[in-house]
């Protein structure tokens, strides 16, 4: 920690301003920034580059550290969630402590929001960079805190994603605990009937996995069990599981994979005639009915079924003002991704079994994306399924006449003609909605997307990682997916969890509270204020031969909220990486000009 | 022959190969990432912005490229082509050729002086022929590694580069190098090509310069693209009316691509949104069959595009011709109104071409591919990454058309499969 | 810009939600005035009461604390924070600083409209 002892004159700041290929430089006057920042105190060098995040850009910084003795870095570029880590790594490669670095966001918070005021944007960028210089000058080198990690992963949910993640994790040598609320593993695949794209029985897929799981000594399965609390942190999560018999098991896990899946959208009474007639079924109900129906004729509840209508996008692709909102007042704007293919696959199954049944399909877009799905669509056309395309902002009307169900819709394919057709049965292609997991997301404080599915950190940079370190998500807990896509996502989550647990100890961010023992009077105000019992305590310590009461912070338990900092009258407790004095210095820089 | 021993050979360094390599290496296994082009990064690094978040493609790809190039467990082998793959009892033997760049790679300081003085201009494949480059040049701005390549077929042997090089790196006599890579496992991430421009003869895409490919449009829209703005290639005019022809290389039996390529709807919508940002006065029309906005946040993205005033017209484009000024004229068969086919003129037309596999021959490896040339999964509902051969895994578009988020999710799947496979064989040998 | 010299608005944004929320505004390319300075903190609960008073004394015209509210990763921090801010209001009254110039609010990661509204409200207050 010799860097702590550098005096002001020995601190040499390098400032690096990114053009982001025009994203920043089209609005902000980069040359002006560089000119002005070069003149600012302690700044030894200020440079700009078209893509600072590229290898070349990173090399600029690394070279300056090595050749010019730069020991404090400020990068002004895009939002830190994209590249803070990129630059930290570059700085570390050059031999400098990676935390002697401040990232200033001049894209999302400057150039993209002040397009109409380039001059204002430039002045703001300059002040923010100066504030960044002030902050980094007061920054101490920090070292990652290493915590021991349990070599065990908790998988919440025993559907296809959870089962896949369990097998992949166990194959990696990691102990697995699966918690499933139902009686057996398999989730939504525990049903009659077949699935695309493999044309297998759904339960056969479940059996493939349950065989592997039940025979694997590394995997422990809790069925009919419920998680009633999760505490702890990455490497050391504490989980309470309530079992069928009411007993509670406490287990520890190093990482968590949330594979809580989806629920079927449930139409409200009367939505497209649902519950108004026995002959209006959800797709899931229809698949089960079809798998049980045999013989020459399709008969249901005493009625021979000669014609069936299918309605797409029930509970998906909804519009405000057209569709009734969900319990939270919002409509499901998203596409559920699987219903087109699943529906058309089922129509083909129907036609194979009962070729004489007429099938009418009312859709907005047919989304049989990819290879196998598109060929299913083609097969459906060969089976003489008749397709009607409705306008995006219209919904088919369902009425009942005798024992017939009447569908009224506008059909674009026949040049916007208003059509009426009578069918014996109606199948609603209902979409997916996220499972009710407020308990789990509450224990773990997980972020959710606007569509209420879990929110990954970034769809491309970190697609299975949650906002909480050590927690991953897989499958339809993230968004609608089909089986193959769920498997991919589950394996990726298992990979990321395995990487995390591949070392016996996990490096953690060092942003925790620290105590200046010389200043501390041991008054205990910080202990009272602390939100995490045990994270800060008062201990006796021998300092310069005298026994003294001082505060002690347990870095693995401190979460770095800083509540203690605000109440210390001696300014003896502070937050690593976010010291109070650093923010005060930033404000001084902002008000200066 | 140079011999390299590693755990996993990853073939192809697009976003799928980058991701898979990083995952395998982060898990503590050694990787050889083999790329036939002079830079890693694949298709994604040449894109402008990516849907549905509109992040700049470069900003997502460059850090991954940098991480790969710095990773202690990754041997990045660029400009290297695999010639033969053999399965043996221990794993796989890959025989590769490292092509000559005609420079001393260890000495080059990437100063680009050779590029400045070279008098020969050649087609720039990175810019999809929209602009030229020098016969000796670093492939593109963000290329990794930052090493120039000399195109010996076009070089006039003037010696200008050799004279100016401060490190005396130019080596006109450099030979290809043979490399033998021994690996326990192989990940195939060879990605895609787009369907050829001339696949659909009725569109005359080769003879009409203002009918362009979506990858060309990506370069026109990229902040560091060839012109820095969107202009039409024939005369540099700023287009006032731009059209997208959807399914111009997919869902079409007549060109041998009956499947849906999964990404064309979304990239067309994305490009249309970017265009309406950079050319606010332009009319943008998308002629389509079905809009397949099926991924997370995609439907919302599509709604946003409609709200921005982009025209979505359900119609088939039967033919494209050009008027005397070179503007494409589209013969449109509307599906929404009962009318005779119409002829509509646009300044610039983008053909939304589909995806076809970049590699169909795996050089001695008896890999099962499907009727369209994509690598098959042994069991799609058990482990989609597992091919018919033990120890060989596949990810990304090599397995079938995919967008970027799906490709990234797929790469981790192949990585964990390869890592676990190695664990299982090493466990047995212990 | 004159506007910048006259009235500066300090925005205290949290790593967890309002800082990404401000980025979401940027990603949507929604414009707002440039006299706004965002500082990124783990949680505003770390600032003592005097921090706000001193910032006003230094010349900051308005402060918007954009907390994570119920999304806060630090359980109980919001309660502590709001109590702290009540005390700051008392001090502000004593010092004759208009309490309108300090605003405690909650901004989520996708709260674009709320973010813009907070800024335009404060803009109106400080331009008085």
PDB file of N, CA, C and O in Angstrom, chain A residues 547-576:
ATOM      1  N   UNK A 547      -4.667   0.410  25.349  1.00  0.00           N
ATOM      2  CA  UNK A 547      -5.870  -0.322  24.959  1.00  0.00           C
ATOM      3  C   UNK A 547      -6.960   0.695  24.631  1.00  0.00           C
ATOM      4  O   UNK A 547      -7.206   1.644  25.395  1.00  0.00           O
ATOM      5  N   UNK A 548      -7.601   0.490  23.463  1.00  0.00           N
ATOM      6  CA  UNK A 548      -8.560   1.486  23.005  1.00  0.00           C
ATOM      7  C   UNK A 548      -9.769   0.796  22.412  1.00  0.00           C
ATOM      8  O   UNK A 548      -9.629  -0.251  21.768  1.00  0.00           O
ATOM      9  N   UNK A 549     -10.954   1.359  22.636  1.00  0.00           N
ATOM     10  CA  UNK A 549     -12.161   0.811  22.005  1.00  0.00           C
ATOM     11  C   UNK A 549     -12.293   1.409  20.602  1.00  0.00           C
ATOM     12  O   UNK A 549     -12.277   2.639  20.440  1.00  0.00           O
ATOM     13  N   UNK A 550     -12.387   0.517  19.616  1.00  0.00           N
ATOM     14  CA  UNK A 550     -12.567   1.010  18.241  1.00  0.00           C
ATOM     15  C   UNK A 550     -13.595   0.145  17.507  1.00  0.00           C
ATOM     16  O   UNK A 550     -13.864  -0.981  17.905  1.00  0.00           O
ATOM     17  N   UNK A 551     -14.107   0.728  16.427  1.00  0.00           N
ATOM     18  CA  UNK A 551     -15.048  -0.030  15.597  1.00  0.00           C
ATOM     19  C   UNK A 551     -14.279  -0.993  14.705  1.00  0.00           C
ATOM     20  O   UNK A 551     -13.173  -0.688  14.254  1.00  0.00           O
ATOM     21  N   UNK A 552     -14.885  -2.170  14.464  1.00  0.00           N
ATOM     22  CA  UNK A 552     -14.286  -3.153  13.560  1.00  0.00           C
ATOM     23  C   UNK A 552     -15.320  -3.572  12.517  1.00  0.00           C
ATOM     24  O   UNK A 552     -16.464  -3.880  12.836  1.00  0.00           O
ATOM     25  N   UNK A 553     -14.909  -3.569  11.235  1.00  0.00           N
ATOM     26  CA  UNK A 553     -15.829  -3.947  10.147  1.00  0.00           C
ATOM     27  C   UNK A 553     -15.464  -5.328   9.623  1.00  0.00           C
ATOM     28  O   UNK A 553     -14.298  -5.585   9.304  1.00  0.00           O
ATOM     29  N   UNK A 554     -16.442  -6.228   9.560  1.00  0.00           N
ATOM     30  CA  UNK A 554     -16.240  -7.539   8.931  1.00  0.00           C
ATOM     31  C   UNK A 554     -16.512  -7.387   7.433  1.00  0.00           C
ATOM     32  O   UNK A 554     -17.661  -7.237   7.024  1.00  0.00           O
ATOM     33  N   UNK A 555     -15.453  -7.421   6.636  1.00  0.00           N
ATOM     34  CA  UNK A 555     -15.631  -7.063   5.211  1.00  0.00           C
ATOM     35  C   UNK A 555     -16.525  -8.026   4.436  1.00  0.00           C
ATOM     36  O   UNK A 555     -17.104  -7.639   3.424  1.00  0.00           O
ATOM     37  N   UNK A 556     -16.652  -9.277   4.888  1.00  0.00           N
ATOM     38  CA  UNK A 556     -17.519 -10.197   4.145  1.00  0.00           C
ATOM     39  C   UNK A 556     -18.987  -9.961   4.469  1.00  0.00           C
ATOM     40  O   UNK A 556     -19.868 -10.378   3.729  1.00  0.00           O
ATOM     41  N   UNK A 557     -19.260  -9.292   5.576  1.00  0.00           N
ATOM     42  CA  UNK A 557     -20.654  -9.036   5.939  1.00  0.00           C
ATOM     43  C   UNK A 557     -21.103  -7.632   5.605  1.00  0.00           C
ATOM     44  O   UNK A 557     -22.286  -7.375   5.418  1.00  0.00           O
ATOM     45  N   UNK A 558     -20.138  -6.706   5.559  1.00  0.00           N
ATOM     46  CA  UNK A 558     -20.496  -5.322   5.220  1.00  0.00           C
ATOM     47  C   UNK A 558     -20.912  -5.280   3.760  1.00  0.00           C
ATOM     48  O   UNK A 558     -20.257  -5.855   2.902  1.00  0.00           O
ATOM     49  N   UNK A 559     -22.042  -4.611   3.503  1.00  0.00           N
ATOM     50  CA  UNK A 559     -22.501  -4.530   2.114  1.00  0.00           C
ATOM     51  C   UNK A 559     -22.154  -3.198   1.471  1.00  0.00           C
ATOM     52  O   UNK A 559     -22.492  -2.959   0.315  1.00  0.00           O
ATOM     53  N   UNK A 560     -21.515  -2.345   2.245  1.00  0.00           N
ATOM     54  CA  UNK A 560     -21.041  -1.099   1.654  1.00  0.00           C
ATOM     55  C   UNK A 560     -22.119  -0.075   1.397  1.00  0.00           C
ATOM     56  O   UNK A 560     -22.016   0.690   0.449  1.00  0.00           O
ATOM     57  N   UNK A 561     -23.173  -0.024   2.235  1.00  0.00           N
ATOM     58  CA  UNK A 561     -24.227   0.973   2.017  1.00  0.00           C
ATOM     59  C   UNK A 561     -23.794   2.355   2.474  1.00  0.00           C
ATOM     60  O   UNK A 561     -24.245   3.358   1.953  1.00  0.00           O
ATOM     61  N   UNK A 562     -22.929   2.392   3.511  1.00  0.00           N
ATOM     62  CA  UNK A 562     -22.416   3.675   3.971  1.00  0.00           C
ATOM     63  C   UNK A 562     -23.246   4.348   5.048  1.00  0.00           C
ATOM     64  O   UNK A 562     -22.944   5.481   5.432  1.00  0.00           O
ATOM     65  N   UNK A 563     -24.292   3.680   5.539  1.00  0.00           N
ATOM     66  CA  UNK A 563     -25.146   4.312   6.556  1.00  0.00           C
ATOM     67  C   UNK A 563     -24.310   4.786   7.748  1.00  0.00           C
ATOM     68  O   UNK A 563     -24.576   5.849   8.328  1.00  0.00           O
ATOM     69  N   UNK A 564     -23.276   4.016   8.100  1.00  0.00           N
ATOM     70  CA  UNK A 564     -22.426   4.363   9.243  1.00  0.00           C
ATOM     71  C   UNK A 564     -21.666   5.663   9.012  1.00  0.00           C
ATOM     72  O   UNK A 564     -21.411   6.420   9.945  1.00  0.00           O
ATOM     73  N   UNK A 565     -21.305   5.911   7.745  1.00  0.00           N
ATOM     74  CA  UNK A 565     -20.472   7.079   7.435  1.00  0.00           C
ATOM     75  C   UNK A 565     -21.189   8.373   7.854  1.00  0.00           C
ATOM     76  O   UNK A 565     -20.580   9.293   8.414  1.00  0.00           O
ATOM     77  N   UNK A 566     -22.490   8.391   7.595  1.00  0.00           N
ATOM     78  CA  UNK A 566     -23.246   9.624   7.826  1.00  0.00           C
ATOM     79  C   UNK A 566     -23.310  10.013   9.298  1.00  0.00           C
ATOM     80  O   UNK A 566     -23.475  11.182   9.624  1.00  0.00           O
ATOM     81  N   UNK A 567     -23.198   9.039  10.195  1.00  0.00           N
ATOM     82  CA  UNK A 567     -23.437   9.360  11.607  1.00  0.00           C
ATOM     83  C   UNK A 567     -22.161   9.528  12.422  1.00  0.00           C
ATOM     84  O   UNK A 567     -22.216   9.853  13.602  1.00  0.00           O
ATOM     85  N   UNK A 568     -21.013   9.332  11.803  1.00  0.00           N
ATOM     86  CA  UNK A 568     -19.770   9.418  12.575  1.00  0.00           C
ATOM     87  C   UNK A 568     -19.330  10.868  12.689  1.00  0.00           C
ATOM     88  O   UNK A 568     -18.945  11.493  11.697  1.00  0.00           O
ATOM     89  N   UNK A 569     -19.396  11.404  13.913  1.00  0.00           N
ATOM     90  CA  UNK A 569     -19.055  12.826  14.081  1.00  0.00           C
ATOM     91  C   UNK A 569     -17.551  13.056  13.936  1.00  0.00           C
ATOM     92  O   UNK A 569     -17.112  14.158  13.663  1.00  0.00           O
ATOM     93  N   UNK A 570     -16.777  11.988  14.100  1.00  0.00           N
ATOM     94  CA  UNK A 570     -15.318  12.126  14.005  1.00  0.00           C
ATOM     95  C   UNK A 570     -14.805  11.882  12.587  1.00  0.00           C
ATOM     96  O   UNK A 570     -13.602  11.949  12.346  1.00  0.00           O
ATOM     97  N   UNK A 571     -15.689  11.547  11.680  1.00  0.00           N
ATOM     98  CA  UNK A 571     -15.318  11.133  10.318  1.00  0.00           C
ATOM     99  C   UNK A 571     -14.262  10.014  10.361  1.00  0.00           C
ATOM    100  O   UNK A 571     -13.264  10.041   9.634  1.00  0.00           O
ATOM    101  N   UNK A 572     -14.487   9.072  11.233  1.00  0.00           N
ATOM    102  CA  UNK A 572     -13.520   7.994  11.429  1.00  0.00           C
ATOM    103  C   UNK A 572     -13.881   6.742  10.644  1.00  0.00           C
ATOM    104  O   UNK A 572     -13.062   5.840  10.498  1.00  0.00           O
ATOM    105  N   UNK A 573     -15.112   6.668  10.162  1.00  0.00           N
ATOM    106  CA  UNK A 573     -15.494   5.500   9.360  1.00  0.00           C
ATOM    107  C   UNK A 573     -15.889   6.003   7.980  1.00  0.00           C
ATOM    108  O   UNK A 573     -16.513   7.055   7.843  1.00  0.00           O
ATOM    109  N   UNK A 574     -15.443   5.299   6.967  1.00  0.00           N
ATOM    110  CA  UNK A 574     -15.679   5.773   5.596  1.00  0.00           C
ATOM    111  C   UNK A 574     -15.851   4.572   4.681  1.00  0.00           C
ATOM    112  O   UNK A 574     -15.654   3.427   5.098  1.00  0.00           O
ATOM    113  N   UNK A 575     -16.202   4.839   3.425  1.00  0.00           N
ATOM    114  CA  UNK A 575     -16.496   3.763   2.500  1.00  0.00           C
ATOM    115  C   UNK A 575     -15.372   3.668   1.469  1.00  0.00           C
ATOM    116  O   UNK A 575     -15.080   4.641   0.776  1.00  0.00           O
ATOM    117  N   UNK A 576     -14.753   2.502   1.393  1.00  0.00           N
ATOM    118  CA  UNK A 576     -13.693   2.280   0.404  1.00  0.00           C
ATOM    119  C   UNK A 576     -14.217   2.553  -0.992  1.00  0.00           C
ATOM    120  O   UNK A 576     -15.229   2.004  -1.409  1.00  0.00           O
TER     121      UNK A 576
END
